[in-house]
Short mmCIF file of C-alpha atoms in Angstrom, two decimals:
data_model
loop_
_atom_site.label_atom_id
_atom_site.label_comp_id
_atom_site.label_asym_id
_atom_site.label_seq_id
_atom_site.Cartn_x
_atom_site.Cartn_y
_atom_site.Cartn_z
CA UNK A 7 -14.01 1.28 38.08
CA UNK A 8 -13.63 4.87 36.99
CA UNK A 9 -14.00 5.62 33.31
CA UNK A 10 -10.40 6.70 33.14
CA UNK A 11 -7.30 4.65 32.48
CA UNK A 12 -3.99 5.06 34.25
CA UNK A 13 -1.44 4.62 31.45
CA UNK A 14 2.27 4.74 32.34
CA UNK A 15 4.31 7.26 30.40
CA UNK A 16 6.65 4.72 28.84
CA UNK A 17 7.69 3.54 25.41
CA UNK A 18 8.08 -0.01 26.77
CA UNK A 19 4.90 -1.81 25.75
CA UNK A 20 5.31 -4.52 28.37
CA UNK A 21 5.14 -1.86 31.09
CA UNK A 22 1.99 -0.40 29.55
CA UNK A 23 0.35 -3.82 29.12
CA UNK A 24 1.24 -4.76 32.70
CA UNK A 25 -0.55 -1.65 33.96
CA UNK A 26 -3.45 -2.00 31.51
CA UNK A 27 -4.33 -5.66 32.10
CA UNK A 28 -5.71 -5.32 35.66
CA UNK A 29 -7.58 -2.17 34.62
CA UNK A 30 -9.31 -4.00 31.77
CA UNK A 31 -10.02 -6.91 34.10
CA UNK A 32 -11.68 -4.59 36.60
CA UNK A 33 -13.56 -2.77 33.85
CA UNK A 34 -15.23 -5.93 32.52
CA UNK A 35 -15.44 -8.04 35.70
CA UNK A 36 -18.97 -7.08 36.71
CA UNK A 37 -20.36 -6.49 33.22
CA UNK A 38 -22.19 -9.41 31.62
CA UNK A 39 -22.85 -7.76 28.24
CA UNK A 40 -20.27 -8.99 25.74
CA UNK A 41 -20.67 -6.03 23.37
CA UNK A 42 -20.04 -3.56 26.19
CA UNK A 43 -16.94 -5.46 27.27
CA UNK A 44 -15.55 -5.71 23.74
CA UNK A 45 -16.19 -2.01 23.20
CA UNK A 46 -14.30 -1.08 26.36
CA UNK A 47 -11.41 -3.40 25.51
CA UNK A 48 -11.00 -1.80 22.07
CA UNK A 49 -11.20 1.69 23.58
CA UNK A 50 -8.61 0.84 26.25
CA UNK A 51 -6.16 -0.60 23.70
CA UNK A 52 -6.61 2.36 21.35
CA UNK A 53 -6.15 4.86 24.18
CA UNK A 54 -3.13 3.09 25.70
CA UNK A 55 -1.18 2.52 22.51
CA UNK A 56 -2.63 4.83 19.86
CA UNK A 57 -3.02 1.96 17.41
CA UNK A 58 -4.50 2.94 14.04
CA UNK A 59 -7.42 0.50 14.36
CA UNK A 60 -8.56 -1.96 17.04
CA UNK A 61 -11.62 -4.15 16.72
CA UNK A 62 -13.35 -7.47 16.97
CA UNK A 63 -14.87 -9.57 14.19
CA UNK A 64 -17.38 -12.21 15.30
CA UNK A 65 -18.15 -15.47 13.56
CA UNK A 66 -21.65 -15.17 12.09
CA UNK A 67 -23.33 -16.97 9.21
CA UNK A 68 -20.12 -18.45 7.82
CA UNK A 69 -18.03 -15.28 7.87
CA UNK A 70 -16.41 -12.73 10.15
CA UNK A 71 -18.66 -9.77 10.89
CA UNK A 72 -17.51 -6.42 12.27
CA UNK A 73 -18.13 -5.86 15.97
CA UNK A 74 -17.02 -3.18 18.43
CA UNK A 75 -14.03 -1.21 17.20
CA UNK A 76 -12.06 2.02 17.52
CA UNK A 77 -10.66 3.80 14.47
CA UNK A 78 -11.77 4.67 10.97
CA UNK A 79 -14.62 2.83 9.26
CA UNK A 80 -13.79 -0.76 8.46
CA UNK A 81 -14.64 -3.75 6.32
CA UNK A 82 -17.99 -5.03 7.55
CA UNK A 83 -17.70 -8.68 6.48
CA UNK A 84 -14.65 -10.84 5.89
CA UNK A 85 -14.89 -14.31 4.31
CA UNK A 86 -13.04 -17.01 6.23
CA UNK A 87 -10.71 -17.59 3.27
CA UNK A 88 -9.53 -13.97 2.98
CA UNK A 89 -7.11 -11.67 4.73
CA UNK A 90 -5.19 -11.86 7.96
CA UNK A 91 -8.41 -12.17 9.99
CA UNK A 92 -9.53 -15.12 7.87
CA UNK A 93 -6.13 -16.78 8.27
CA UNK A 94 -6.26 -16.36 12.07
CA UNK A 95 -9.76 -17.83 12.07
CA UNK A 96 -8.77 -20.84 9.91
CA UNK A 97 -5.59 -21.66 11.84
CA UNK A 98 -6.81 -20.60 15.30
CA UNK A 99 -3.37 -19.03 15.75
CA UNK A 100 -2.05 -15.54 16.35
CA UNK A 101 -0.77 -13.94 13.16
CA UNK A 102 1.66 -11.03 13.18
CA UNK A 103 2.19 -9.31 9.84
CA UNK A 104 5.16 -6.89 9.80
CA UNK A 105 4.19 -5.49 6.38
CA UNK A 106 0.61 -6.01 5.19
CA UNK A 107 1.63 -5.40 1.56
CA UNK A 108 3.62 -8.64 1.74
CA UNK A 109 0.77 -10.78 3.09
CA UNK A 110 -0.90 -12.78 0.30
CA UNK A 111 -4.60 -11.95 0.16
CA UNK A 112 -4.42 -9.02 2.57
CA UNK A 113 -7.67 -7.06 2.63
CA UNK A 114 -6.90 -3.35 2.48
CA UNK A 115 -9.75 -1.80 4.46
CA UNK A 116 -7.46 1.25 4.72
CA UNK A 117 -4.33 2.08 2.78
CA UNK A 118 -2.94 3.64 5.98
CA UNK A 119 -2.60 0.21 7.60
CA UNK A 120 1.01 -0.98 7.43
CA UNK A 121 1.28 -3.84 9.95
CA UNK A 122 -1.22 -6.02 11.77
CA UNK A 123 -1.74 -8.53 14.55
CA UNK A 124 -4.80 -10.78 14.73
CA UNK A 125 -5.65 -13.04 17.66
CA UNK A 126 -8.30 -15.75 17.67
CA UNK A 127 -10.78 -15.69 20.56
CA UNK A 128 -12.01 -19.15 21.51
CA UNK A 129 -15.38 -20.08 22.99
CA UNK A 130 -15.96 -22.71 25.70
CA UNK A 131 -15.86 -25.45 23.02
CA UNK A 132 -12.38 -24.36 21.92
CA UNK A 133 -13.53 -23.08 18.54
CA UNK A 134 -12.88 -19.60 17.21
CA UNK A 135 -15.83 -17.36 18.08
CA UNK A 136 -14.21 -14.09 17.01
CA UNK A 137 -10.88 -12.44 16.30
CA UNK A 138 -9.21 -9.37 17.74
CA UNK A 139 -7.70 -7.37 14.89
CA UNK A 140 -5.23 -4.55 15.51
CA UNK A 141 -3.72 -2.46 12.72
CA UNK A 142 -0.86 -0.01 12.90
CA UNK A 143 0.10 2.76 10.51
CA UNK A 144 3.74 1.82 11.19
CA UNK A 145 5.66 -1.05 9.61
CA UNK A 146 6.81 -3.87 11.92
CA UNK A 147 4.89 -2.42 14.86
CA UNK A 148 3.94 -5.72 16.56
CA UNK A 149 6.11 -8.24 18.34
CA UNK A 150 5.95 -11.23 20.64
CA UNK A 151 5.42 -8.79 23.52
CA UNK A 152 2.11 -7.72 21.97
CA UNK A 153 1.16 -11.32 21.30
CA UNK A 154 1.80 -12.44 24.89
CA UNK A 155 -0.03 -9.55 26.55
CA UNK A 156 -2.93 -9.43 24.09
CA UNK A 157 -3.50 -13.15 24.67
CA UNK A 158 -3.81 -12.37 28.39
CA UNK A 159 -6.43 -9.76 27.58
CA UNK A 160 -8.27 -12.22 25.32
CA UNK A 161 -8.36 -14.77 28.17
CA UNK A 162 -10.37 -12.25 30.22
CA UNK A 163 -13.27 -12.54 27.79
CA UNK A 164 -12.95 -16.12 26.54
CA UNK A 165 -14.46 -17.59 29.68
CA UNK A 166 -17.53 -15.38 29.14
CA UNK A 167 -18.25 -16.81 25.69
#
């Protein structure tokens, strides 16, 4: 696949996700290196939507550790009992936070972050191996549309874990 994305000029996120999904699938299909695939997924999401921050945190040594990301510098390690990422890890469920200031225990890696979506990524045993964390500098920026399409993107890498 070419190193260029074809992103529709639309404000409808479902249209953008629909165009982006097969491009991400093609981008990672023949690549066996997980880090390379995660890096390209974060870059594609950042380029397509202009999110403030997009990245993965992997489960390592009893905590979440920063992996490939796009955006400003970030928290390097997150305990399982803290923040939105920790909550998504503990519950193994997608968490959408319309206003991060109203989420108990939110970790403010950047004061510019206003809303957030975190998706657990499961390994072949069905346990959380990592989380995909996306932050926006806009309040209430994530919806069920993001959840549905981002889960489809996550499925592209889960089988490789």
